[in-house]
Amino acid sequence: MISGKELALVVSLINFCFGLCRFHELSEFDDSKRSCRRRLAGHNERRRKSSAEGNLDGRIQMSDSGATAVNSILDVLKLYPPTVD
């Protein structure tokens, strides 16, 4: 059976990672962060990856509503093709 002092020692050496929902040693955390370095590294990698993929050819990303508006304008312009004189 674990004594109260032993339990207090173990608890003081670990922290709960909210990102992975498990306990890790304190050395796996930076300062007062709530997620361990591994979880934060994965998060940052996914964020960088999606940012790089979203800006292909230097294009600006737009929301769904912005894309819908642009498509509507293009549909109207197709109804009135330019005339050649």
PDB file of N, CA and C in Angstrom:
ATOM      1  N   MET A   1       0.844  -1.174   0.000  1.00  0.00           N
ATOM      2  CA  MET A   1       0.000   0.000   0.000  1.00  0.00           C
ATOM      3  C   MET A   1       0.894   1.243   0.000  1.00  0.00           C
ATOM      4  N   ILE A   2       0.476   2.260  -0.724  1.00  0.00           N
ATOM      5  CA  ILE A   2       1.247   3.499  -0.834  1.00  0.00           C
ATOM      6  C   ILE A   2       0.850   4.439   0.296  1.00  0.00           C
ATOM      7  N   SER A   3       1.864   5.012   0.921  1.00  0.00           N
ATOM      8  CA  SER A   3       1.587   5.961   2.006  1.00  0.00           C
ATOM      9  C   SER A   3       1.230   7.323   1.411  1.00  0.00           C
ATOM     10  N   GLY A   4       0.703   8.187   2.225  1.00  0.00           N
ATOM     11  CA  GLY A   4       0.333   9.529   1.782  1.00  0.00           C
ATOM     12  C   GLY A   4       1.517  10.321   1.285  1.00  0.00           C
ATOM     13  N   LYS A   5       2.674  10.171   1.945  1.00  0.00           N
ATOM     14  CA  LYS A   5       3.873  10.898   1.529  1.00  0.00           C
ATOM     15  C   LYS A   5       4.365  10.406   0.175  1.00  0.00           C
ATOM     16  N   GLU A   6       4.325   9.084  -0.034  1.00  0.00           N
ATOM     17  CA  GLU A   6       4.752   8.529  -1.316  1.00  0.00           C
ATOM     18  C   GLU A   6       3.817   8.992  -2.433  1.00  0.00           C
ATOM     19  N   LEU A   7       2.540   9.004  -2.170  1.00  0.00           N
ATOM     20  CA  LEU A   7       1.565   9.451  -3.160  1.00  0.00           C
ATOM     21  C   LEU A   7       1.769  10.931  -3.485  1.00  0.00           C
ATOM     22  N   ALA A   8       2.015  11.740  -2.474  1.00  0.00           N
ATOM     23  CA  ALA A   8       2.255  13.166  -2.688  1.00  0.00           C
ATOM     24  C   ALA A   8       3.501  13.382  -3.537  1.00  0.00           C
ATOM     25  N   LEU A   9       4.530  12.567  -3.333  1.00  0.00           N
ATOM     26  CA  LEU A   9       5.752  12.673  -4.118  1.00  0.00           C
ATOM     27  C   LEU A   9       5.477  12.331  -5.578  1.00  0.00           C
ATOM     28  N   VAL A  10       4.757  11.256  -5.823  1.00  0.00           N
ATOM     29  CA  VAL A  10       4.434  10.845  -7.194  1.00  0.00           C
ATOM     30  C   VAL A  10       3.605  11.924  -7.881  1.00  0.00           C
ATOM     31  N   VAL A  11       2.601  12.450  -7.201  1.00  0.00           N
ATOM     32  CA  VAL A  11       1.731  13.470  -7.784  1.00  0.00           C
ATOM     33  C   VAL A  11       2.511  14.748  -8.084  1.00  0.00           C
ATOM     34  N   SER A  12       3.498  15.071  -7.276  1.00  0.00           N
ATOM     35  CA  SER A  12       4.280  16.288  -7.512  1.00  0.00           C
ATOM     36  C   SER A  12       5.229  16.145  -8.696  1.00  0.00           C
ATOM     37  N   LEU A  13       5.448  14.929  -9.189  1.00  0.00           N
ATOM     38  CA  LEU A  13       6.370  14.698 -10.300  1.00  0.00           C
ATOM     39  C   LEU A  13       5.666  14.513 -11.638  1.00  0.00           C
ATOM     40  N   ILE A  14       4.334  14.514 -11.652  1.00  0.00           N
ATOM     41  CA  ILE A  14       3.597  14.299 -12.896  1.00  0.00           C
ATOM     42  C   ILE A  14       2.587  15.421 -13.105  1.00  0.00           C
ATOM     43  N   ASN A  15       2.120  15.535 -14.338  1.00  0.00           N
ATOM     44  CA  ASN A  15       1.106  16.517 -14.680  1.00  0.00           C
ATOM     45  C   ASN A  15       0.164  15.880 -15.692  1.00  0.00           C
ATOM     46  N   PHE A  16      -1.069  16.362 -15.755  1.00  0.00           N
ATOM     47  CA  PHE A  16      -2.059  15.826 -16.684  1.00  0.00           C
ATOM     48  C   PHE A  16      -2.001  16.609 -17.984  1.00  0.00           C
ATOM     49  N   CYS A  17      -1.851  15.903 -19.104  1.00  0.00           N
ATOM     50  CA  CYS A  17      -1.841  16.532 -20.426  1.00  0.00           C
ATOM     51  C   CYS A  17      -3.275  16.605 -20.926  1.00  0.00           C
ATOM     52  N   PHE A  18      -3.803  17.807 -21.070  1.00  0.00           N
ATOM     53  CA  PHE A  18      -5.181  17.972 -21.513  1.00  0.00           C
ATOM     54  C   PHE A  18      -5.341  17.622 -22.983  1.00  0.00           C
ATOM     55  N   GLY A  19      -4.274  17.708 -23.769  1.00  0.00           N
ATOM     56  CA  GLY A  19      -4.347  17.371 -25.185  1.00  0.00           C
ATOM     57  C   GLY A  19      -4.440  15.879 -25.430  1.00  0.00           C
ATOM     58  N   LEU A  20      -3.692  15.098 -24.661  1.00  0.00           N
ATOM     59  CA  LEU A  20      -3.674  13.646 -24.843  1.00  0.00           C
ATOM     60  C   LEU A  20      -4.493  12.912 -23.789  1.00  0.00           C
ATOM     61  N   CYS A  21      -5.005  13.642 -22.809  1.00  0.00           N
ATOM     62  CA  CYS A  21      -5.830  13.065 -21.734  1.00  0.00           C
ATOM     63  C   CYS A  21      -5.097  11.958 -20.977  1.00  0.00           C
ATOM     64  N   ARG A  22      -3.864  12.229 -20.593  1.00  0.00           N
ATOM     65  CA  ARG A  22      -3.110  11.277 -19.782  1.00  0.00           C
ATOM     66  C   ARG A  22      -2.040  12.005 -18.985  1.00  0.00           C
ATOM     67  N   PHE A  23      -1.443  11.301 -18.045  1.00  0.00           N
ATOM     68  CA  PHE A  23      -0.420  11.893 -17.195  1.00  0.00           C
ATOM     69  C   PHE A  23       0.960  11.707 -17.803  1.00  0.00           C
ATOM     70  N   HIS A  24       1.815  12.722 -17.644  1.00  0.00           N
ATOM     71  CA  HIS A  24       3.205  12.680 -18.088  1.00  0.00           C
ATOM     72  C   HIS A  24       4.082  13.226 -16.971  1.00  0.00           C
ATOM     73  N   GLU A  25       5.378  12.986 -17.096  1.00  0.00           N
ATOM     74  CA  GLU A  25       6.324  13.586 -16.161  1.00  0.00           C
ATOM     75  C   GLU A  25       6.365  15.094 -16.397  1.00  0.00           C
ATOM     76  N   LEU A  26       6.675  15.840 -15.355  1.00  0.00           N
ATOM     77  CA  LEU A  26       6.737  17.301 -15.462  1.00  0.00           C
ATOM     78  C   LEU A  26       7.746  17.764 -16.502  1.00  0.00           C
ATOM     79  N   SER A  27       8.799  16.980 -16.720  1.00  0.00           N
ATOM     80  CA  SER A  27       9.840  17.374 -17.672  1.00  0.00           C
ATOM     81  C   SER A  27       9.319  17.439 -19.109  1.00  0.00           C
ATOM     82  N   GLU A  28       8.147  16.865 -19.385  1.00  0.00           N
ATOM     83  CA  GLU A  28       7.583  16.878 -20.731  1.00  0.00           C
ATOM     84  C   GLU A  28       6.731  18.116 -21.008  1.00  0.00           C
ATOM     85  N   PHE A  29       6.646  19.025 -20.044  1.00  0.00           N
ATOM     86  CA  PHE A  29       5.839  20.235 -20.182  1.00  0.00           C
ATOM     87  C   PHE A  29       6.730  21.465 -20.181  1.00  0.00           C
ATOM     88  N   ASP A  30       6.291  22.518 -20.854  1.00  0.00           N
ATOM     89  CA  ASP A  30       6.958  23.819 -20.818  1.00  0.00           C
ATOM     90  C   ASP A  30       6.178  24.733 -19.888  1.00  0.00           C
ATOM     91  N   ASP A  31       6.870  25.268 -18.898  1.00  0.00           N
ATOM     92  CA  ASP A  31       6.285  26.227 -17.960  1.00  0.00           C
ATOM     93  C   ASP A  31       4.909  25.779 -17.466  1.00  0.00           C
ATOM     94  N   SER A  32       3.915  26.609 -17.692  1.00  0.00           N
ATOM     95  CA  SER A  32       2.576  26.296 -17.180  1.00  0.00           C
ATOM     96  C   SER A  32       1.644  25.817 -18.286  1.00  0.00           C
ATOM     97  N   LYS A  33       2.193  25.284 -19.368  1.00  0.00           N
ATOM     98  CA  LYS A  33       1.369  24.788 -20.470  1.00  0.00           C
ATOM     99  C   LYS A  33       0.516  23.616 -20.001  1.00  0.00           C
ATOM    100  N   ARG A  34      -0.669  23.482 -20.587  1.00  0.00           N
ATOM    101  CA  ARG A  34      -1.583  22.416 -20.189  1.00  0.00           C
ATOM    102  C   ARG A  34      -1.438  21.173 -21.062  1.00  0.00           C
ATOM    103  N   SER A  35      -0.670  21.279 -22.150  1.00  0.00           N
ATOM    104  CA  SER A  35      -0.409  20.138 -23.021  1.00  0.00           C
ATOM    105  C   SER A  35       1.093  19.897 -23.079  1.00  0.00           C
ATOM    106  N   CYS A  36       1.478  18.633 -23.256  1.00  0.00           N
ATOM    107  CA  CYS A  36       2.899  18.281 -23.299  1.00  0.00           C
ATOM    108  C   CYS A  36       3.524  18.762 -24.613  1.00  0.00           C
ATOM    109  N   ARG A  37       4.855  18.779 -24.660  1.00  0.00           N
ATOM    110  CA  ARG A  37       5.567  19.240 -25.858  1.00  0.00           C
ATOM    111  C   ARG A  37       5.203  18.423 -27.092  1.00  0.00           C
ATOM    112  N   ARG A  38       5.040  17.112 -26.932  1.00  0.00           N
ATOM    113  CA  ARG A  38       4.713  16.250 -28.075  1.00  0.00           C
ATOM    114  C   ARG A  38       3.375  16.655 -28.686  1.00  0.00           C
ATOM    115  N   ARG A  39       2.391  16.898 -27.849  1.00  0.00           N
ATOM    116  CA  ARG A  39       1.070  17.311 -28.323  1.00  0.00           C
ATOM    117  C   ARG A  39       1.143  18.673 -29.005  1.00  0.00           C
ATOM    118  N   LEU A  40       1.861  19.617 -28.401  1.00  0.00           N
ATOM    119  CA  LEU A  40       1.984  20.948 -28.987  1.00  0.00           C
ATOM    120  C   LEU A  40       2.750  20.911 -30.305  1.00  0.00           C
ATOM    121  N   ALA A  41       3.776  20.050 -30.397  1.00  0.00           N
ATOM    122  CA  ALA A  41       4.538  19.924 -31.644  1.00  0.00           C
ATOM    123  C   ALA A  41       3.646  19.390 -32.759  1.00  0.00           C
ATOM    124  N   GLY A  42       2.827  18.392 -32.449  1.00  0.00           N
ATOM    125  CA  GLY A  42       1.892  17.859 -33.441  1.00  0.00           C
ATOM    126  C   GLY A  42       0.888  18.910 -33.885  1.00  0.00           C
ATOM    127  N   HIS A  43       0.394  19.684 -32.940  1.00  0.00           N
ATOM    128  CA  HIS A  43      -0.561  20.750 -33.254  1.00  0.00           C
ATOM    129  C   HIS A  43       0.076  21.791 -34.169  1.00  0.00           C
ATOM    130  N   ASN A  44       1.293  22.217 -33.830  1.00  0.00           N
ATOM    131  CA  ASN A  44       1.979  23.221 -34.639  1.00  0.00           C
ATOM    132  C   ASN A  44       2.297  22.703 -36.037  1.00  0.00           C
ATOM    133  N   GLU A  45       2.661  21.430 -36.140  1.00  0.00           N
ATOM    134  CA  GLU A  45       2.958  20.846 -37.451  1.00  0.00           C
ATOM    135  C   GLU A  45       1.706  20.821 -38.327  1.00  0.00           C
ATOM    136  N   ARG A  46       0.583  20.415 -37.753  1.00  0.00           N
ATOM    137  CA  ARG A  46      -0.672  20.403 -38.517  1.00  0.00           C
ATOM    138  C   ARG A  46      -1.056  21.818 -38.946  1.00  0.00           C
ATOM    139  N   ARG A  47      -0.864  22.786 -38.061  1.00  0.00           N
ATOM    140  CA  ARG A  47      -1.211  24.169 -38.378  1.00  0.00           C
ATOM    141  C   ARG A  47      -0.335  24.697 -39.513  1.00  0.00           C
ATOM    142  N   ARG A  48       0.978  24.423 -39.453  1.00  0.00           N
ATOM    143  CA  ARG A  48       1.881  24.873 -40.515  1.00  0.00           C
ATOM    144  C   ARG A  48       1.558  24.183 -41.833  1.00  0.00           C
ATOM    145  N   LYS A  49       1.247  22.892 -41.773  1.00  0.00           N
ATOM    146  CA  LYS A  49       0.956  22.122 -42.979  1.00  0.00           C
ATOM    147  C   LYS A  49      -0.288  22.665 -43.668  1.00  0.00           C
ATOM    148  N   SER A  50      -1.355  22.890 -42.914  1.00  0.00           N
ATOM    149  CA  SER A  50      -2.588  23.386 -43.521  1.00  0.00           C
ATOM    150  C   SER A  50      -2.404  24.805 -44.042  1.00  0.00           C
ATOM    151  N   SER A  51      -1.592  25.600 -43.381  1.00  0.00           N
ATOM    152  CA  SER A  51      -1.327  26.967 -43.836  1.00  0.00           C
ATOM    153  C   SER A  51      -0.560  26.942 -45.153  1.00  0.00           C
ATOM    154  N   ALA A  52       0.427  26.069 -45.267  1.00  0.00           N
ATOM    155  CA  ALA A  52       1.229  25.978 -46.490  1.00  0.00           C
ATOM    156  C   ALA A  52       0.393  25.445 -47.647  1.00  0.00           C
ATOM    157  N   GLU A  53      -0.469  24.471 -47.399  1.00  0.00           N
ATOM    158  CA  GLU A  53      -1.307  23.908 -48.454  1.00  0.00           C
ATOM    159  C   GLU A  53      -2.369  24.896 -48.904  1.00  0.00           C
ATOM    160  N   GLY A  54      -2.844  25.714 -48.003  1.00  0.00           N
ATOM    161  CA  GLY A  54      -3.911  26.652 -48.328  1.00  0.00           C
ATOM    162  C   GLY A  54      -3.458  27.816 -49.179  1.00  0.00           C
ATOM    163  N   ASN A  55      -2.188  28.125 -49.186  1.00  0.00           N
ATOM    164  CA  ASN A  55      -1.686  29.270 -49.933  1.00  0.00           C
ATOM    165  C   ASN A  55      -0.916  28.844 -51.170  1.00  0.00           C
ATOM    166  N   LEU A  56      -1.380  27.832 -51.876  1.00  0.00           N
ATOM    167  CA  LEU A  56      -0.713  27.380 -53.090  1.00  0.00           C
ATOM    168  C   LEU A  56      -0.751  28.483 -54.136  1.00  0.00           C
ATOM    169  N   ASP A  57       0.322  28.670 -54.849  1.00  0.00           N
ATOM    170  CA  ASP A  57       0.443  29.680 -55.895  1.00  0.00           C
ATOM    171  C   ASP A  57       0.188  31.087 -55.377  1.00  0.00           C
ATOM    172  N   GLY A  58       0.327  31.316 -54.088  1.00  0.00           N
ATOM    173  CA  GLY A  58       0.132  32.650 -53.544  1.00  0.00           C
ATOM    174  C   GLY A  58      -1.311  33.113 -53.527  1.00  0.00           C
ATOM    175  N   ARG A  59      -2.251  32.218 -53.757  1.00  0.00           N
ATOM    176  CA  ARG A  59      -3.664  32.598 -53.756  1.00  0.00           C
ATOM    177  C   ARG A  59      -4.141  32.905 -52.349  1.00  0.00           C
ATOM    178  N   ILE A  60      -5.091  33.789 -52.261  1.00  0.00           N
ATOM    179  CA  ILE A  60      -5.668  34.158 -50.974  1.00  0.00           C
ATOM    180  C   ILE A  60      -6.814  33.209 -50.667  1.00  0.00           C
ATOM    181  N   GLN A  61      -6.856  32.748 -49.435  1.00  0.00           N
ATOM    182  CA  GLN A  61      -7.960  31.893 -49.023  1.00  0.00           C
ATOM    183  C   GLN A  61      -9.176  32.752 -48.746  1.00  0.00           C
ATOM    184  N   MET A  62     -10.351  32.242 -49.060  1.00  0.00           N
ATOM    185  CA  MET A  62     -11.562  32.965 -48.718  1.00  0.00           C
ATOM    186  C   MET A  62     -12.556  32.009 -48.087  1.00  0.00           C
ATOM    187  N   SER A  63     -13.481  32.579 -47.369  1.00  0.00           N
ATOM    188  CA  SER A  63     -14.483  31.767 -46.696  1.00  0.00           C
ATOM    189  C   SER A  63     -15.443  31.186 -47.722  1.00  0.00           C
ATOM    190  N   ASP A  64     -16.274  30.251 -47.291  1.00  0.00           N
ATOM    191  CA  ASP A  64     -17.267  29.658 -48.185  1.00  0.00           C
ATOM    192  C   ASP A  64     -18.213  30.712 -48.737  1.00  0.00           C
ATOM    193  N   SER A  65     -18.619  31.654 -47.892  1.00  0.00           N
ATOM    194  CA  SER A  65     -19.547  32.691 -48.358  1.00  0.00           C
ATOM    195  C   SER A  65     -18.877  33.588 -49.395  1.00  0.00           C
ATOM    196  N   GLY A  66     -17.581  33.873 -49.217  1.00  0.00           N
ATOM    197  CA  GLY A  66     -16.857  34.671 -50.200  1.00  0.00           C
ATOM    198  C   GLY A  66     -16.724  33.941 -51.522  1.00  0.00           C
ATOM    199  N   ALA A  67     -16.456  32.652 -51.464  1.00  0.00           N
ATOM    200  CA  ALA A  67     -16.344  31.845 -52.679  1.00  0.00           C
ATOM    201  C   ALA A  67     -17.689  31.775 -53.388  1.00  0.00           C
ATOM    202  N   THR A  68     -18.764  31.668 -52.636  1.00  0.00           N
ATOM    203  CA  THR A  68     -20.105  31.617 -53.219  1.00  0.00           C
ATOM    204  C   THR A  68     -20.417  32.923 -53.938  1.00  0.00           C
ATOM    205  N   ALA A  69     -20.058  34.043 -53.335  1.00  0.00           N
ATOM    206  CA  ALA A  69     -20.299  35.345 -53.956  1.00  0.00           C
ATOM    207  C   ALA A  69     -19.517  35.477 -55.256  1.00  0.00           C
ATOM    208  N   VAL A  70     -18.262  35.068 -55.255  1.00  0.00           N
ATOM    209  CA  VAL A  70     -17.439  35.143 -56.465  1.00  0.00           C
ATOM    210  C   VAL A  70     -18.020  34.247 -57.546  1.00  0.00           C
ATOM    211  N   ASN A  71     -18.432  33.043 -57.192  1.00  0.00           N
ATOM    212  CA  ASN A  71     -19.023  32.133 -58.174  1.00  0.00           C
ATOM    213  C   ASN A  71     -20.312  32.703 -58.744  1.00  0.00           C
ATOM    214  N   SER A  72     -21.106  33.375 -57.922  1.00  0.00           N
ATOM    215  CA  SER A  72     -22.345  33.989 -58.406  1.00  0.00           C
ATOM    216  C   SER A  72     -22.040  35.073 -59.431  1.00  0.00           C
ATOM    217  N   ILE A  73     -21.044  35.888 -59.151  1.00  0.00           N
ATOM    218  CA  ILE A  73     -20.660  36.949 -60.088  1.00  0.00           C
ATOM    219  C   ILE A  73     -20.166  36.342 -61.395  1.00  0.00           C
ATOM    220  N   LEU A  74     -19.371  35.295 -61.310  1.00  0.00           N
ATOM    221  CA  LEU A  74     -18.872  34.640 -62.524  1.00  0.00           C
ATOM    222  C   LEU A  74     -20.011  34.046 -63.338  1.00  0.00           C
ATOM    223  N   ASP A  75     -21.009  33.479 -62.674  1.00  0.00           N
ATOM    224  CA  ASP A  75     -22.170  32.925 -63.379  1.00  0.00           C
ATOM    225  C   ASP A  75     -22.917  34.020 -64.142  1.00  0.00           C
ATOM    226  N   VAL A  76     -23.057  35.189 -63.528  1.00  0.00           N
ATOM    227  CA  VAL A  76     -23.736  36.305 -64.196  1.00  0.00           C
ATOM    228  C   VAL A  76     -22.919  36.771 -65.392  1.00  0.00           C
ATOM    229  N   LEU A  77     -21.610  36.868 -65.235  1.00  0.00           N
ATOM    230  CA  LEU A  77     -20.761  37.312 -66.341  1.00  0.00           C
ATOM    231  C   LEU A  77     -20.803  36.346 -67.519  1.00  0.00           C
ATOM    232  N   LYS A  78     -21.017  35.075 -67.259  1.00  0.00           N
ATOM    233  CA  LYS A  78     -21.116  34.091 -68.348  1.00  0.00           C
ATOM    234  C   LYS A  78     -22.351  34.339 -69.202  1.00  0.00           C
ATOM    235  N   LEU A  79     -23.378  34.945 -68.613  1.00  0.00           N
ATOM    236  CA  LEU A  79     -24.602  35.244 -69.361  1.00  0.00           C
ATOM    237  C   LEU A  79     -24.385  36.360 -70.379  1.00  0.00           C
ATOM    238  N   TYR A  80     -23.385  37.192 -70.144  1.00  0.00           N
ATOM    239  CA  TYR A  80     -23.110  38.329 -71.011  1.00  0.00           C
ATOM    240  C   TYR A  80     -21.688  38.242 -71.547  1.00  0.00           C
ATOM    241  N   PRO A  81     -21.456  37.368 -72.522  1.00  0.00           N
ATOM    242  CA  PRO A  81     -20.094  37.242 -73.052  1.00  0.00           C
ATOM    243  C   PRO A  81     -19.683  38.537 -73.760  1.00  0.00           C
ATOM    244  N   PRO A  82     -18.388  38.814 -73.769  1.00  0.00           N
ATOM    245  CA  PRO A  82     -17.933  40.038 -74.438  1.00  0.00           C
ATOM    246  C   PRO A  82     -18.193  39.962 -75.941  1.00  0.00           C
ATOM    247  N   THR A  83     -18.528  41.089 -76.513  1.00  0.00           N
ATOM    248  CA  THR A  83     -18.776  41.124 -77.955  1.00  0.00           C
ATOM    249  C   THR A  83     -17.503  41.536 -78.671  1.00  0.00           C
ATOM    250  N   VAL A  84     -17.313  40.981 -79.836  1.00  0.00           N
ATOM    251  CA  VAL A  84     -16.137  41.305 -80.644  1.00  0.00           C
ATOM    252  C   VAL A  84     -16.593  42.249 -81.744  1.00  0.00           C
ATOM    253  N   ASP A  85     -15.980  43.412 -81.863  1.00  0.00           N
ATOM    254  CA  ASP A  85     -16.360  44.390 -82.900  1.00  0.00           C
ATOM    255  C   ASP A  85     -15.534  44.230 -84.131  1.00  0.00           C
TER     256      ASP A  85
END
